[in-house]
Amino acid sequence: MSSVLIVGAGPVGAVCALALQQQGIAVQVIEAQPEDARADSRTLALSHGARLILERLGVWDRLDPVTPITRIHVSQRGALGVARLSADEVKVPALGYVLPYATLTTALKQVLADAAIAIDYGVAVERIESAADAATLHRADGRSDSAPLVVVADGGRGEAVPTPKFERDYDQMGVVCDVQTELPHANQAYERFTPEGPAALLPKGEHYALVWTASREDAERIVQLTDAEFLAALYRHFGGRQGLFLQASPRKAFPLKLVYVGSEAADRVVRIGNAAQTLHPVAGQGFNIGLRDAWELAALCGESPTGEIGSAAMLAAYARGRRVDVLGGVGFTDFLVRVFSNDIGPLRHARGLGLLALEVLPPLKSFVARRMMFGARG
Ligand SMILES: Cc1cc2nc3c(=O)[nH]c(=O)nc-3n(C[C@H](O)[C@H](O)[C@H](O)COP(=O)(O)OP(=O)(O)OC[C@H]3O[C@@H](n4cnc5c(N)ncnc54)[C@H](O)[C@@H]3O)c2cc1C
């Protein structure tokens, strides 16, 4: 019997499996998608801290293509205040990295296979039953498996999601696509706050990946625009810092909300990654917090005597250890969305002053950069 069963071989479940195996812990993964399923076209922004985790697991060198972000330009539309962060200032090779979700999941699949980690592809877990000394997974193929610890890394998409401790529907959607700009990106990312919500341009290969936040109604309208209408609307929304927008790939929209379920220890079951918290994509925090969940859970399992893996004491220690980082990320993201997505005069000026302070005060800059790279405990 494996010591740990993992539900979901998305990036967080896969990283957890590799990190556990590095700790010498027997692990088995159950993934609903077939092995040859095509990953969706979303883009991920990895922090410098996430790179360090992937390096230690032997995944980083397999990632291609990856585009470094060496500078970030933060501004608000229609008001003063610009802040610029650069990798040189904080003495790291890059502030973050942009890559297709499929690039990461393909590399993880190869490393999992090389490490001979047992993965059952194409089988969904339908139900988890907890007991005092083991939890049991009931699978769609009728089989069941038990282990002293079950890690749920299903991205919050499984059947039995517990009631969230905190939930906020921003009534916003993220419109995503790749765009080509007149000027080369030179590895600079943009985060531009507008009263309708933040818009981000992330350097990705020769192009930019765009995440345009808009109200539900506007987003639905934006995805229906023709290419020419869309490029013109984006220019009006974002401004001309990169010159004209020349081309765009097909647009998709997805709802943005905050769902915090938490990682509180149930009997022998723990939730990590998006299964524990789904964040607004502003500042690219959610995925990186999920990777730290996986890494720290594996480290704690490695430090625990075998008989203690999955015990109430161990899971309580895990939940305690993660609280500052996770709630810090939840609070930071929620603050940015709510304080920046409006056109209230005094707040606009306060935001301008905040951005100015970020621009001119090196300690504040270093604080924000470290938080983006390593989370609330950075
Ligand atoms: C459109 C979009 C854009 C995004 N952009 C960014 C970004 O720029 N930066 C960023 O940091 N984050 C971004 N995110 C968030 C990011 O995708 C998630 O943080 C990340 O995918 C979470 O990884 P995960 O492994 O927890 O979950 P997932 O990636 O969702 O993986 C979960 C896995 O579990 C499997 N699974 C589900 N249910 C079951 C079951 N019952 N049994 C077995 N297996 C199951 C699924 O098939 C899947 O493989 C974006 C999200 C979306 C939707």
CSV table of C-alpha atoms in Angstrom, one decimal, residues 49-301:
chain,number,residue,atom,x,y,z
A,49,GLY,CA,10.5,30.7,-6.1
A,50,ALA,CA,8.6,28.2,-8.3
A,51,ARG,CA,11.6,27.9,-10.6
A,52,LEU,CA,13.7,26.9,-7.6
A,53,ILE,CA,11.2,24.1,-6.7
A,54,LEU,CA,11.1,22.9,-10.3
A,55,GLU,CA,14.9,22.9,-10.4
A,56,ARG,CA,15.2,20.7,-7.4
A,57,LEU,CA,12.8,18.2,-8.9
A,58,GLY,CA,14.7,18.1,-12.2
A,59,VAL,CA,11.8,19.6,-14.2
A,60,TRP,CA,13.1,23.0,-14.9
A,61,ASP,CA,15.7,22.0,-17.6
A,62,ARG,CA,12.9,20.2,-19.5
A,63,LEU,CA,10.8,23.3,-19.9
A,64,ASP,CA,10.9,24.7,-23.4
A,65,PRO,CA,9.7,27.3,-24.3
A,66,VAL,CA,9.9,29.5,-21.2
A,67,THR,CA,10.0,33.3,-21.4
A,68,PRO,CA,11.7,35.3,-18.6
A,69,ILE,CA,10.1,38.4,-17.2
A,70,THR,CA,13.0,40.8,-16.4
A,71,ARG,CA,10.9,44.0,-15.9
A,72,ILE,CA,7.4,44.7,-14.7
A,73,HIS,CA,5.6,48.0,-15.4
A,74,VAL,CA,2.6,48.7,-13.2
A,75,SER,CA,0.3,51.6,-13.9
A,76,GLN,CA,-3.3,52.8,-13.6
A,77,ARG,CA,-5.4,54.1,-16.5
A,78,GLY,CA,-6.5,57.8,-16.4
A,79,ALA,CA,-4.4,58.7,-13.3
A,80,LEU,CA,-0.8,59.4,-12.3
A,81,GLY,CA,1.5,56.8,-10.8
A,82,VAL,CA,3.7,54.3,-12.4
A,83,ALA,CA,6.0,51.7,-10.8
A,84,ARG,CA,8.7,49.7,-12.4
A,85,LEU,CA,10.3,46.6,-10.9
A,86,SER,CA,13.4,45.0,-12.5
A,87,ALA,CA,15.2,41.7,-11.9
A,88,ASP,CA,18.6,43.5,-11.6
A,89,GLU,CA,17.3,45.6,-8.7
A,90,VAL,CA,16.5,42.5,-6.7
A,91,LYS,CA,19.5,40.5,-8.0
A,92,VAL,CA,17.7,37.6,-9.6
A,93,PRO,CA,18.0,36.4,-13.2
A,94,ALA,CA,14.2,37.0,-13.7
A,95,LEU,CA,11.2,38.2,-11.7
A,96,GLY,CA,9.1,35.4,-13.2
A,97,TYR,CA,8.7,33.1,-16.2
A,98,VAL,CA,5.9,32.7,-18.6
A,99,LEU,CA,5.0,29.4,-20.3
A,100,PRO,CA,2.1,27.4,-21.7
A,101,TYR,CA,0.3,25.2,-19.2
A,102,ALA,CA,0.9,22.4,-21.7
A,103,THR,CA,4.7,22.9,-21.6
A,104,LEU,CA,4.7,22.4,-17.8
A,105,THR,CA,2.3,19.4,-17.8
A,106,THR,CA,4.2,17.6,-20.6
A,107,ALA,CA,7.5,18.0,-18.8
A,108,LEU,CA,6.0,16.9,-15.5
A,109,LYS,CA,4.6,13.8,-17.2
A,110,GLN,CA,8.0,12.8,-18.6
A,111,VAL,CA,9.7,13.3,-15.2
A,112,LEU,CA,7.0,11.3,-13.4
A,113,ALA,CA,7.4,8.5,-16.0
A,114,ASP,CA,11.2,8.6,-15.6
A,115,ALA,CA,10.8,8.4,-11.8
A,116,ALA,CA,8.5,5.3,-12.3
A,117,ILE,CA,5.8,6.9,-10.2
A,118,ALA,CA,2.6,4.9,-10.4
A,119,ILE,CA,-0.1,6.9,-12.2
A,120,ASP,CA,-3.6,5.6,-13.2
A,121,TYR,CA,-4.7,7.8,-16.0
A,122,GLY,CA,-8.2,8.1,-17.3
A,123,VAL,CA,-9.9,7.2,-13.9
A,124,ALA,CA,-11.8,9.8,-11.9
A,125,VAL,CA,-12.1,9.6,-8.2
A,126,GLU,CA,-15.8,9.8,-7.3
A,127,ARG,CA,-15.7,9.8,-3.5
A,128,ILE,CA,-13.3,9.8,-0.6
A,129,GLU,CA,-14.1,8.2,2.7
A,130,SER,CA,-12.2,9.2,5.8
A,131,ALA,CA,-11.5,7.0,8.8
A,132,ALA,CA,-9.2,7.2,11.8
A,133,ASP,CA,-6.2,5.5,10.3
A,134,ALA,CA,-6.7,5.6,6.5
A,135,ALA,CA,-8.7,7.3,3.8
A,136,THR,CA,-10.3,5.4,0.9
A,137,LEU,CA,-10.7,6.6,-2.7
A,138,HIS,CA,-13.6,5.2,-4.6
A,139,ARG,CA,-12.9,5.3,-8.3
A,140,ALA,CA,-15.1,5.5,-11.4
A,141,ASP,CA,-13.8,2.1,-12.5
A,142,GLY,CA,-15.3,0.5,-9.4
A,143,ARG,CA,-12.0,0.0,-7.6
A,144,SER,CA,-11.0,1.5,-4.4
A,145,ASP,CA,-7.6,2.3,-2.8
A,146,SER,CA,-6.7,3.2,0.8
A,147,ALA,CA,-3.7,5.1,2.3
A,148,PRO,CA,-2.8,6.8,5.5
A,149,LEU,CA,-2.9,10.1,3.6
A,150,VAL,CA,-4.9,11.3,0.6
A,151,VAL,CA,-3.9,14.5,-1.1
A,152,VAL,CA,-6.6,16.2,-3.1
A,153,ALA,CA,-5.1,18.2,-6.0
A,154,ASP,CA,-8.0,18.1,-8.4
A,155,GLY,CA,-8.0,21.9,-9.1
A,156,GLY,CA,-11.3,22.2,-7.2
A,157,ARG,CA,-13.1,20.4,-10.0
A,158,GLY,CA,-13.9,17.1,-8.2
A,159,GLU,CA,-17.4,16.0,-7.2
A,160,ALA,CA,-17.3,16.6,-3.4
A,161,VAL,CA,-15.9,20.1,-2.8
A,162,PRO,CA,-16.4,21.1,0.8
A,163,THR,CA,-18.2,24.4,1.5
A,164,PRO,CA,-15.7,27.2,1.1
A,165,LYS,CA,-14.7,29.2,4.2
A,166,PHE,CA,-14.6,32.3,2.1
A,167,GLU,CA,-15.9,33.0,-1.4
A,168,ARG,CA,-16.1,36.2,-3.5
A,169,ASP,CA,-17.6,36.4,-6.9
A,170,TYR,CA,-15.9,39.5,-8.6
A,171,ASP,CA,-18.6,39.5,-11.3
A,172,GLN,CA,-15.6,39.7,-13.7
A,173,MET,CA,-14.2,37.4,-16.4
A,174,GLY,CA,-10.7,37.1,-17.7
A,175,VAL,CA,-10.5,37.4,-21.5
A,176,VAL,CA,-7.3,35.5,-22.5
A,177,CYS,CA,-5.4,35.2,-25.8
A,178,ASP,CA,-2.0,35.9,-27.3
A,179,VAL,CA,-1.4,39.2,-29.0
A,180,GLN,CA,1.4,40.6,-31.2
A,181,THR,CA,2.5,44.2,-30.6
A,182,GLU,CA,4.2,46.6,-32.9
A,183,LEU,CA,7.2,46.9,-30.5
A,184,PRO,CA,9.1,43.8,-29.2
A,185,HIS,CA,8.4,43.0,-25.6
A,186,ALA,CA,12.1,42.9,-24.5
A,187,ASN,CA,10.9,40.7,-21.6
A,188,GLN,CA,8.8,43.4,-20.0
A,189,ALA,CA,5.4,42.5,-18.4
A,190,TYR,CA,2.7,45.0,-17.8
A,191,GLU,CA,0.0,45.2,-15.1
A,192,ARG,CA,-2.4,48.0,-15.9
A,193,PHE,CA,-5.2,48.7,-13.5
A,194,THR,CA,-8.4,50.2,-14.9
A,195,PRO,CA,-11.8,50.9,-13.2
A,196,GLU,CA,-13.2,47.8,-15.0
A,197,GLY,CA,-10.4,45.5,-13.6
A,198,PRO,CA,-6.7,44.8,-14.2
A,199,ALA,CA,-5.2,44.0,-17.6
A,200,ALA,CA,-1.9,42.1,-17.8
A,201,LEU,CA,0.5,41.5,-20.7
A,202,LEU,CA,3.0,38.8,-20.1
A,203,PRO,CA,5.9,38.2,-22.6
A,204,LYS,CA,5.5,34.8,-24.1
A,205,GLY,CA,7.8,33.7,-27.0
A,206,GLU,CA,7.6,36.4,-29.6
A,207,HIS,CA,4.2,37.6,-28.4
A,208,TYR,CA,2.4,38.7,-25.3
A,209,ALA,CA,-0.1,36.6,-23.4
A,210,LEU,CA,-3.0,38.9,-22.5
A,211,VAL,CA,-5.3,38.6,-19.5
A,212,TRP,CA,-8.0,41.3,-19.8
A,213,THR,CA,-10.3,41.5,-16.9
A,214,ALA,CA,-13.8,42.9,-17.6
A,215,SER,CA,-17.3,42.7,-16.2
A,216,ARG,CA,-19.2,39.6,-17.3
A,217,GLU,CA,-21.3,41.5,-19.7
A,218,ASP,CA,-18.3,43.3,-21.3
A,219,ALA,CA,-16.2,40.1,-21.5
A,220,GLU,CA,-19.0,38.4,-23.4
A,221,ARG,CA,-19.1,41.3,-25.8
A,222,ILE,CA,-15.3,41.4,-26.2
A,223,VAL,CA,-15.0,37.7,-27.2
A,224,GLN,CA,-17.5,38.3,-30.0
A,225,LEU,CA,-15.5,41.2,-31.6
A,226,THR,CA,-13.9,40.7,-34.9
A,227,ASP,CA,-10.0,40.7,-34.8
A,228,ALA,CA,-9.9,44.3,-36.1
A,229,GLU,CA,-12.5,45.5,-33.5
A,230,PHE,CA,-10.7,43.6,-30.7
A,231,LEU,CA,-7.3,45.0,-31.5
A,232,ALA,CA,-8.6,48.6,-31.6
A,233,ALA,CA,-10.6,48.1,-28.4
A,234,LEU,CA,-7.5,46.7,-26.7
A,235,TYR,CA,-5.4,49.7,-27.8
A,236,ARG,CA,-8.1,52.0,-26.3
A,237,HIS,CA,-8.1,50.0,-23.1
A,238,PHE,CA,-4.4,49.4,-22.6
A,239,GLY,CA,-2.8,52.4,-24.3
A,240,GLY,CA,0.1,52.7,-26.7
A,241,ARG,CA,3.2,51.7,-24.6
A,242,GLN,CA,3.9,48.8,-26.9
A,243,GLY,CA,2.7,50.6,-30.1
A,244,LEU,CA,-0.2,49.1,-32.0
A,245,PHE,CA,-1.7,45.7,-31.4
A,246,LEU,CA,-1.2,43.8,-34.7
A,247,GLN,CA,-2.7,40.3,-34.3
A,248,ALA,CA,-4.6,38.3,-31.8
A,249,SER,CA,-5.3,34.6,-31.4
A,250,PRO,CA,-8.9,33.4,-30.7
A,251,ARG,CA,-10.3,34.8,-27.4
A,252,LYS,CA,-11.6,32.8,-24.5
A,253,ALA,CA,-13.2,34.0,-21.3
A,254,PHE,CA,-13.3,32.4,-17.9
A,255,PRO,CA,-15.0,33.5,-14.7
A,256,LEU,CA,-12.9,35.1,-12.0
A,257,LYS,CA,-13.6,34.4,-8.3
A,258,LEU,CA,-12.0,33.8,-5.0
A,259,VAL,CA,-12.8,30.5,-3.5
A,260,TYR,CA,-10.9,29.6,-0.2
A,261,VAL,CA,-11.7,26.1,0.9
A,262,GLY,CA,-8.5,25.8,3.0
A,263,SER,CA,-6.3,22.9,3.9
A,264,GLU,CA,-7.6,22.2,7.3
A,265,ALA,CA,-7.0,18.6,8.1
A,266,ALA,CA,-9.9,16.3,7.7
A,267,ASP,CA,-9.3,12.7,8.8
A,268,ARG,CA,-6.4,11.6,6.6
A,269,VAL,CA,-7.3,14.0,3.8
A,270,VAL,CA,-5.6,17.3,2.8
A,271,ARG,CA,-6.4,19.7,-0.1
A,272,ILE,CA,-3.7,21.6,-2.0
A,273,GLY,CA,-3.3,23.9,-5.0
A,274,ASN,CA,-6.5,25.1,-6.6
A,275,ALA,CA,-8.4,22.5,-4.7
A,276,ALA,CA,-7.7,24.5,-1.6
A,277,GLN,CA,-7.7,28.0,-3.0
A,278,THR,CA,-8.7,29.6,-6.3
A,279,LEU,CA,-7.5,33.2,-6.7
A,280,HIS,CA,-8.0,36.0,-9.2
A,281,PRO,CA,-5.1,35.9,-11.7
A,282,VAL,CA,-3.9,39.4,-10.8
A,283,ALA,CA,-0.2,39.4,-9.9
A,284,GLY,CA,0.0,35.6,-10.8
A,285,GLN,CA,-0.2,34.4,-7.2
A,286,GLY,CA,-2.5,31.4,-7.3
A,287,PHE,CA,-0.5,28.8,-9.1
A,288,ASN,CA,2.7,29.6,-7.2
A,289,ILE,CA,1.0,29.3,-3.8
A,290,GLY,CA,-0.2,25.8,-5.0
A,291,LEU,CA,3.3,24.7,-5.8
A,292,ARG,CA,4.5,25.8,-2.4
A,293,ASP,CA,1.6,23.8,-0.9
A,294,ALA,CA,2.8,20.7,-2.7
A,295,TRP,CA,6.5,21.3,-1.7
A,296,GLU,CA,5.9,22.0,1.9
A,297,LEU,CA,3.5,19.1,2.4
A,298,ALA,CA,6.1,16.8,0.9
A,299,ALA,CA,8.8,18.2,3.1
A,300,LEU,CA,6.6,17.7,6.2
A,301,CYS,CA,5.8,14.1,5.3
